[in-house]
PDB file of C-alpha atoms and ligand atoms in Angstrom:
ATOM      1  CA  MET Q  59     128.725  -9.113 -79.829  1.00  0.00           C
ATOM      2  CA  ASP Q  60     127.273  -8.763 -82.862  1.00  0.00           C
ATOM      3  CA  ILE Q  61     124.542 -10.962 -82.094  1.00  0.00           C
ATOM      4  CA  LYS Q  62     120.614 -10.527 -82.595  1.00  0.00           C
ATOM      5  CA  VAL Q  63     117.728 -12.929 -82.315  1.00  0.00           C
ATOM      6  CA  ILE Q  64     115.280 -12.186 -85.106  1.00  0.00           C
ATOM      7  CA  GLU Q  65     111.583 -12.703 -84.992  1.00  0.00           C
ATOM      8  CA  PHE Q  66     110.174 -13.030 -87.885  1.00  0.00           C
ATOM      9  CA  ASN Q  67     106.612 -12.882 -89.531  1.00  0.00           C
ATOM     10  CA  ASP Q  68     104.561 -15.863 -88.021  1.00  0.00           C
ATOM     11  CA  ILE Q  69     101.596 -15.798 -90.293  1.00  0.00           C
ATOM     12  CA  VAL Q  70      99.085 -18.100 -89.004  1.00  0.00           C
ATOM     13  CA  ASP Q  71      95.469 -16.982 -90.313  1.00  0.00           C
ATOM     14  CA  ALA Q  72      95.871 -17.707 -93.956  1.00  0.00           C
ATOM     15  CA  LYS Q  73      92.775 -16.617 -95.930  1.00  0.00           C
ATOM     16  CA  ASN Q  74      90.677 -16.643 -93.007  1.00  0.00           C
ATOM     17  CA  VAL Q  75      89.843 -19.792 -92.885  1.00  0.00           C
ATOM     18  CA  LYS Q  76      88.422 -20.887 -89.658  1.00  0.00           C
ATOM     19  CA  ARG Q  77      90.298 -24.258 -89.491  1.00  0.00           C
ATOM     20  CA  PRO Q  78      93.931 -24.283 -88.219  1.00  0.00           C
ATOM     21  CA  MET Q  79      96.186 -23.620 -91.561  1.00  0.00           C
ATOM     22  CA  GLY Q  80      99.533 -24.075 -90.253  1.00  0.00           C
ATOM     23  CA  HIS Q  81     102.489 -21.357 -89.911  1.00  0.00           C
ATOM     24  CA  LEU Q  82     103.931 -19.695 -92.922  1.00  0.00           C
ATOM     25  CA  THR Q  83     107.112 -17.579 -92.312  1.00  0.00           C
ATOM     26  CA  PRO Q  84     108.461 -15.464 -95.116  1.00  0.00           C
ATOM     27  CA  ILE Q  85     112.391 -14.226 -95.250  1.00  0.00           C
ATOM     28  CA  GLU Q  86     113.306 -11.440 -97.646  1.00  0.00           C
ATOM     29  CA  GLU Q  87     116.931 -10.798 -97.871  1.00  0.00           C
ATOM     30  CA  LEU Q  88     117.981  -6.949 -96.863  1.00  0.00           C
ATOM     31  CA  LYS Q  89     114.515  -6.802 -94.979  1.00  0.00           C
ATOM     32  CA  ASP Q  90     114.009  -9.311 -92.630  1.00  0.00           C
ATOM     33  CA  VAL Q  91     118.122 -10.317 -92.584  1.00  0.00           C
ATOM     34  CA  PRO Q  92     120.625  -7.487 -92.783  1.00  0.00           C
ATOM     35  CA  PHE Q  93     122.567  -9.012 -95.843  1.00  0.00           C
ATOM     36  CA  GLU Q  94     122.290 -10.560 -99.439  1.00  0.00           C
ATOM     37  CA  ILE Q  95     121.349 -14.167 -98.903  1.00  0.00           C
ATOM     38  CA  LYS Q  96     124.070 -15.846-101.303  1.00  0.00           C
ATOM     39  CA  ARG Q  97     123.968 -19.240 -99.760  1.00  0.00           C
ATOM     40  CA  ILE Q  98     121.847 -21.712 -97.693  1.00  0.00           C
ATOM     41  CA  TYR Q  99     122.742 -24.894 -95.785  1.00  0.00           C
ATOM     42  CA  TYR Q 100     121.355 -26.760 -93.318  1.00  0.00           C
ATOM     43  CA  LEU Q 101     122.010 -29.885 -90.765  1.00  0.00           C
ATOM     44  CA  THR Q 102     119.875 -32.404 -90.432  1.00  0.00           C
ATOM     45  CA  ARG Q 103     120.327 -36.168 -88.758  1.00  0.00           C
ATOM     46  CA  VAL Q 104     122.722 -35.113 -86.550  1.00  0.00           C
ATOM     47  CA  PRO Q 105     123.368 -37.679 -84.044  1.00  0.00           C
ATOM     48  CA  GLU Q 106     122.638 -37.394 -80.321  1.00  0.00           C
ATOM     49  CA  ASN Q 107     125.395 -35.458 -78.391  1.00  0.00           C
ATOM     50  CA  THR Q 108     127.125 -34.143 -81.121  1.00  0.00           C
ATOM     51  CA  ILE Q 109     128.729 -30.473 -81.158  1.00  0.00           C
ATOM     52  CA  ARG Q 110     129.259 -28.937 -84.104  1.00  0.00           C
ATOM     53  CA  GLY Q 111     130.855 -25.303 -84.613  1.00  0.00           C
ATOM     54  CA  PHE Q 112     133.959 -24.645 -82.710  1.00  0.00           C
ATOM     55  CA  HIS Q 113     134.877 -21.803 -85.060  1.00  0.00           C
ATOM     56  CA  SER Q 114     134.449 -17.958 -86.024  1.00  0.00           C
ATOM     57  CA  HIS Q 115     133.983 -16.079 -89.459  1.00  0.00           C
ATOM     58  CA  LYS Q 116     136.400 -13.215 -89.784  1.00  0.00           C
ATOM     59  CA  GLU Q 117     133.757 -11.552 -92.351  1.00  0.00           C
ATOM     60  CA  LEU Q 118     130.596 -13.621 -92.953  1.00  0.00           C
ATOM     61  CA  GLN Q 119     127.170 -12.958 -91.633  1.00  0.00           C
ATOM     62  CA  GLN Q 120     124.450 -15.682 -91.050  1.00  0.00           C
ATOM     63  CA  VAL Q 121     121.421 -15.996 -89.790  1.00  0.00           C
ATOM     64  CA  LEU Q 122     120.490 -19.559 -87.972  1.00  0.00           C
ATOM     65  CA  LEU Q 123     117.215 -20.790 -87.813  1.00  0.00           C
ATOM     66  CA  CYS Q 124     115.697 -24.170 -86.402  1.00  0.00           C
ATOM     67  CA  LEU Q 125     112.745 -25.373 -88.765  1.00  0.00           C
ATOM     68  CA  ASN Q 126     112.431 -28.427 -86.537  1.00  0.00           C
ATOM     69  CA  GLY Q 127     113.068 -29.434 -83.174  1.00  0.00           C
ATOM     70  CA  SER Q 128     115.597 -27.328 -81.141  1.00  0.00           C
ATOM     71  CA  VAL Q 129     119.266 -26.711 -80.745  1.00  0.00           C
ATOM     72  CA  GLN Q 130     121.442 -24.699 -78.833  1.00  0.00           C
ATOM     73  CA  ILE Q 131     124.054 -22.299 -79.348  1.00  0.00           C
ATOM     74  CA  SER Q 132     126.705 -20.841 -77.615  1.00  0.00           C
ATOM     75  CA  VAL Q 133     128.322 -17.615 -79.154  1.00  0.00           C
ATOM     76  CA  SER Q 134     131.334 -15.922 -77.456  1.00  0.00           C
ATOM     77  CA  THR Q 135     134.063 -13.554 -77.985  1.00  0.00           C
ATOM     78  CA  PRO Q 136     137.235 -13.098 -75.342  1.00  0.00           C
ATOM     79  CA  TYR Q 137     134.982 -10.738 -73.560  1.00  0.00           C
ATOM     80  CA  GLU Q 138     131.388 -12.270 -73.292  1.00  0.00           C
ATOM     81  CA  LYS Q 139     129.363 -15.401 -73.811  1.00  0.00           C
ATOM     82  CA  GLU Q 140     125.523 -15.973 -74.435  1.00  0.00           C
ATOM     83  CA  PHE Q 141     123.261 -19.140 -74.678  1.00  0.00           C
ATOM     84  CA  ILE Q 142     120.392 -19.200 -77.003  1.00  0.00           C
ATOM     85  CA  THR Q 143     117.838 -22.042 -77.654  1.00  0.00           C
ATOM     86  CA  LEU Q 144     116.552 -22.144 -81.260  1.00  0.00           C
ATOM     87  CA  ASP Q 145     113.068 -23.816 -80.918  1.00  0.00           C
ATOM     88  CA  ASP Q 146     110.679 -21.568 -82.851  1.00  0.00           C
ATOM     89  CA  PRO Q 147     110.969 -21.902 -86.820  1.00  0.00           C
ATOM     90  CA  ALA Q 148     109.731 -18.242 -86.499  1.00  0.00           C
ATOM     91  CA  LYS Q 149     113.064 -17.215 -84.572  1.00  0.00           C
ATOM     92  CA  GLY Q 150     116.426 -16.899 -86.370  1.00  0.00           C
ATOM     93  CA  LEU Q 151     119.723 -15.960 -84.619  1.00  0.00           C
ATOM     94  CA  TYR Q 152     121.715 -13.233 -86.393  1.00  0.00           C
ATOM     95  CA  ILE Q 153     126.021 -13.565 -86.064  1.00  0.00           C
ATOM     96  CA  GLY Q 154     128.068 -11.298 -87.029  1.00  0.00           C
ATOM     97  CA  PRO Q 155     131.961 -11.467 -87.819  1.00  0.00           C
ATOM     98  CA  MET Q 156     134.558 -12.484 -85.331  1.00  0.00           C
ATOM     99  CA  VAL Q 157     131.846 -14.534 -83.053  1.00  0.00           C
ATOM    100  CA  TRP Q 158     133.173 -18.073 -82.064  1.00  0.00           C
ATOM    101  CA  ARG Q 159     129.925 -20.500 -82.222  1.00  0.00           C
ATOM    102  CA  GLU Q 160     129.263 -23.939 -80.962  1.00  0.00           C
ATOM    103  CA  MET Q 161     126.118 -25.555 -81.677  1.00  0.00           C
ATOM    104  CA  TYR Q 162     124.850 -28.479 -79.234  1.00  0.00           C
ATOM    105  CA  ASN Q 163     121.897 -30.361 -77.969  1.00  0.00           C
ATOM    106  CA  PHE Q 164     120.484 -30.946 -81.279  1.00  0.00           C
ATOM    107  CA  SER Q 165     116.877 -32.795 -80.665  1.00  0.00           C
ATOM    108  CA  PRO Q 166     116.013 -35.725 -82.466  1.00  0.00           C
ATOM    109  CA  GLY Q 167     114.938 -34.801 -86.035  1.00  0.00           C
ATOM    110  CA  SER Q 168     115.983 -31.298 -86.063  1.00  0.00           C
ATOM    111  CA  VAL Q 169     116.779 -29.421 -88.938  1.00  0.00           C
ATOM    112  CA  LEU Q 170     118.934 -26.373 -88.564  1.00  0.00           C
ATOM    113  CA  MET Q 171     119.053 -23.994 -91.732  1.00  0.00           C
ATOM    114  CA  VAL Q 172     121.742 -21.294 -92.201  1.00  0.00           C
ATOM    115  CA  LEU Q 173     121.317 -18.123 -94.358  1.00  0.00           C
ATOM    116  CA  ALA Q 174     124.784 -17.024 -95.227  1.00  0.00           C
ATOM    117  CA  SER Q 175     125.605 -13.344 -96.890  1.00  0.00           C
ATOM    118  CA  GLU Q 176     128.667 -15.020 -98.937  1.00  0.00           C
ATOM    119  CA  PHE Q 177     129.810 -18.478-100.843  1.00  0.00           C
ATOM    120  CA  TYR Q 178     131.719 -20.902 -99.144  1.00  0.00           C
ATOM    121  CA  ASP Q 179     134.953 -20.009 -98.245  1.00  0.00           C
ATOM    122  CA  GLU Q 180     137.335 -21.874 -96.113  1.00  0.00           C
ATOM    123  CA  GLU Q 181     139.431 -18.795 -95.748  1.00  0.00           C
ATOM    124  CA  ASP Q 182     137.085 -16.987 -93.918  1.00  0.00           C
ATOM    125  CA  TYR Q 183     137.108 -19.505 -91.154  1.00  0.00           C
ATOM    126  CA  ILE Q 184     139.194 -19.150 -87.668  1.00  0.00           C
ATOM    127  CA  ARG Q 185     138.836 -22.812 -86.264  1.00  0.00           C
ATOM    128  CA  ASP Q 186     141.573 -22.453 -83.783  1.00  0.00           C
ATOM    129  CA  TYR Q 187     140.791 -20.890 -80.625  1.00  0.00           C
ATOM    130  CA  ARG Q 188     143.560 -19.589 -79.305  1.00  0.00           C
ATOM    131  CA  LYS Q 189     144.157 -17.944 -82.999  1.00  0.00           C
ATOM    132  CA  TYR Q 190     140.761 -16.748 -82.647  1.00  0.00           C
ATOM    133  CA  CYS Q 191     141.221 -14.899 -79.478  1.00  0.00           C
ATOM    134  CA  GLU Q 192     144.630 -13.127 -80.471  1.00  0.00           C
ATOM    135  CA  LEU Q 193     142.591 -12.178 -83.904  1.00  0.00           C
ATOM    136  CA  ALA Q 194     139.438 -11.468 -81.951  1.00  0.00           C
ATOM    137  CA  GLN Q 195     140.978  -9.003 -79.345  1.00  0.00           C
ATOM    138  CA  ASP Q 196     142.467  -6.932 -82.190  1.00  0.00           C
ATOM    139  CA  TYR Q 197     139.603  -6.706 -83.705  1.00  0.00           C
ATOM    140  CA  TYR Q 198     137.329  -5.458 -80.894  1.00  0.00           C
ATOM    141  CA  LYS Q 199     140.153  -2.996 -79.606  1.00  0.00           C
ATOM    142  CA  SER Q 200     140.549  -1.552 -83.055  1.00  0.00           C
ATOM    143  CA  LEU Q 201     136.467  -1.537 -83.030  1.00  0.00           C
ATOM    144  CA  SER Q 202     136.381   0.295 -79.895  1.00  0.00           C
ATOM    145  CA  LYS Q 203     138.310   3.203 -81.165  1.00  0.00           C
ATOM    146  CA  ILE Q 204     136.071   3.879 -83.861  1.00  0.00           C
TER     147      ILE Q 204
HETATM  148  C1  T46 W 580     128.976 -22.330 -89.175  1.00  0.00           C
HETATM  149  C2  T46 W 580     127.819 -23.035 -88.823  1.00  0.00           C
HETATM  150  C3  T46 W 580     126.396 -22.598 -88.008  1.00  0.00           C
HETATM  151  C4  T46 W 580     130.851 -26.801 -97.497  1.00  0.00           C
HETATM  152  O1  T46 W 580     131.684 -27.424 -98.175  1.00  0.00           O
HETATM  153  N1  T46 W 580     130.250 -25.791 -97.716  1.00  0.00           N
HETATM  154  C5  T46 W 580     129.556 -25.137 -96.799  1.00  0.00           C
HETATM  155  O2  T46 W 580     128.579 -24.148 -97.340  1.00  0.00           O
HETATM  156  C6  T46 W 580     129.217 -25.568 -95.734  1.00  0.00           C
HETATM  157  C7  T46 W 580     128.813 -24.573 -94.597  1.00  0.00           C
HETATM  158  C8  T46 W 580     130.414 -26.385 -95.360  1.00  0.00           C
HETATM  159  N2  T46 W 580     130.665 -26.909 -96.330  1.00  0.00           N
HETATM  160  C9  T46 W 580     131.967 -28.202 -95.780  1.00  0.00           C
HETATM  161  C10 T46 W 580     133.183 -27.714 -94.840  1.00  0.00           C
HETATM  162  C11 T46 W 580     133.390 -29.003 -94.229  1.00  0.00           C
HETATM  163  O3  T46 W 580     134.308 -29.869 -94.614  1.00  0.00           O
HETATM  164  O4  T46 W 580     131.177 -29.080 -94.819  1.00  0.00           O
HETATM  165  C12 T46 W 580     131.662 -29.953 -93.847  1.00  0.00           C
HETATM  166  C13 T46 W 580     131.438 -29.609 -92.429  1.00  0.00           C
HETATM  167  O5  T46 W 580     131.614 -28.161 -91.919  1.00  0.00           O
HETATM  168  P1  T46 W 580     131.915 -27.575 -90.956  1.00  0.00           P
HETATM  169  O6  T46 W 580     132.393 -28.265 -90.000  1.00  0.00           O
HETATM  170  O7  T46 W 580     132.138 -25.932 -90.967  1.00  0.00           O
HETATM  171  O8  T46 W 580     130.509 -27.447 -90.319  1.00  0.00           O
HETATM  172  P2  T46 W 580     129.456 -27.099 -88.738  1.00  0.00           P
HETATM  173  O9  T46 W 580     128.299 -27.550 -88.497  1.00  0.00           O
HETATM  174  O10 T46 W 580     130.714 -26.806 -87.512  1.00  0.00           O
HETATM  175  O11 T46 W 580     129.554 -25.244 -89.281  1.00  0.00           O
HETATM  176  C14 T46 W 580     128.526 -24.957 -90.423  1.00  0.00           C
HETATM  177  C15 T46 W 580     129.351 -23.826 -90.840  1.00  0.00           C
HETATM  178  O12 T46 W 580     130.539 -24.559 -91.491  1.00  0.00           O
HETATM  179  C16 T46 W 580     129.461 -22.545 -90.235  1.00  0.00           C
HETATM  180  O13 T46 W 580     129.920 -21.622 -90.961  1.00  0.00           O
HETATM  181  O14 T46 W 580     128.695 -21.051 -88.912  1.00  0.00           O
HETATM  182  O15 T46 W 580     127.420 -24.263 -89.265  1.00  0.00           O
END
């Protein structure tokens, strides 16, 4: 499955000042994330017990970061499934094409920011799980032949 947890640079010692100065996390396209960033969006004020996602993308690549609070993500293909907790603003989850995702357990006040490789295009979404399984089986079979 084309996913990866990315640990971004977490800079805490700004200017050698002795008292705590907070954290600074820089993110540069094609260096810290493996694509050019064409779009940024974020999810805020998600009500308790909401589950979002329930789709895959055909080509889009994204990195999800939880800037405040925590959120859990399940990522799966017809062959494997993983659960990732995002609870650190310096940690991102890269999700490549043809990975089904669901986001749940948003903590109160959580902010989930997403860096995306393409502009918004509803045609790139697969929102029907049966259809996803059919297309994903073909996709992963074709990859295994390469
Ligand atoms: C994803 C997960 C992590 C837009 O008009 N522009 C946009 O850039 C986006 C992302 C969404 N929309 C519209 C499409 C829907 O009418 O906003 C509405 C809610 O989108 P959706 O139900 O797809 O939201 P999530 O939270 O289920 O999924 C979103 C992204 O859409 C998706 O790409 O991977 O976050």
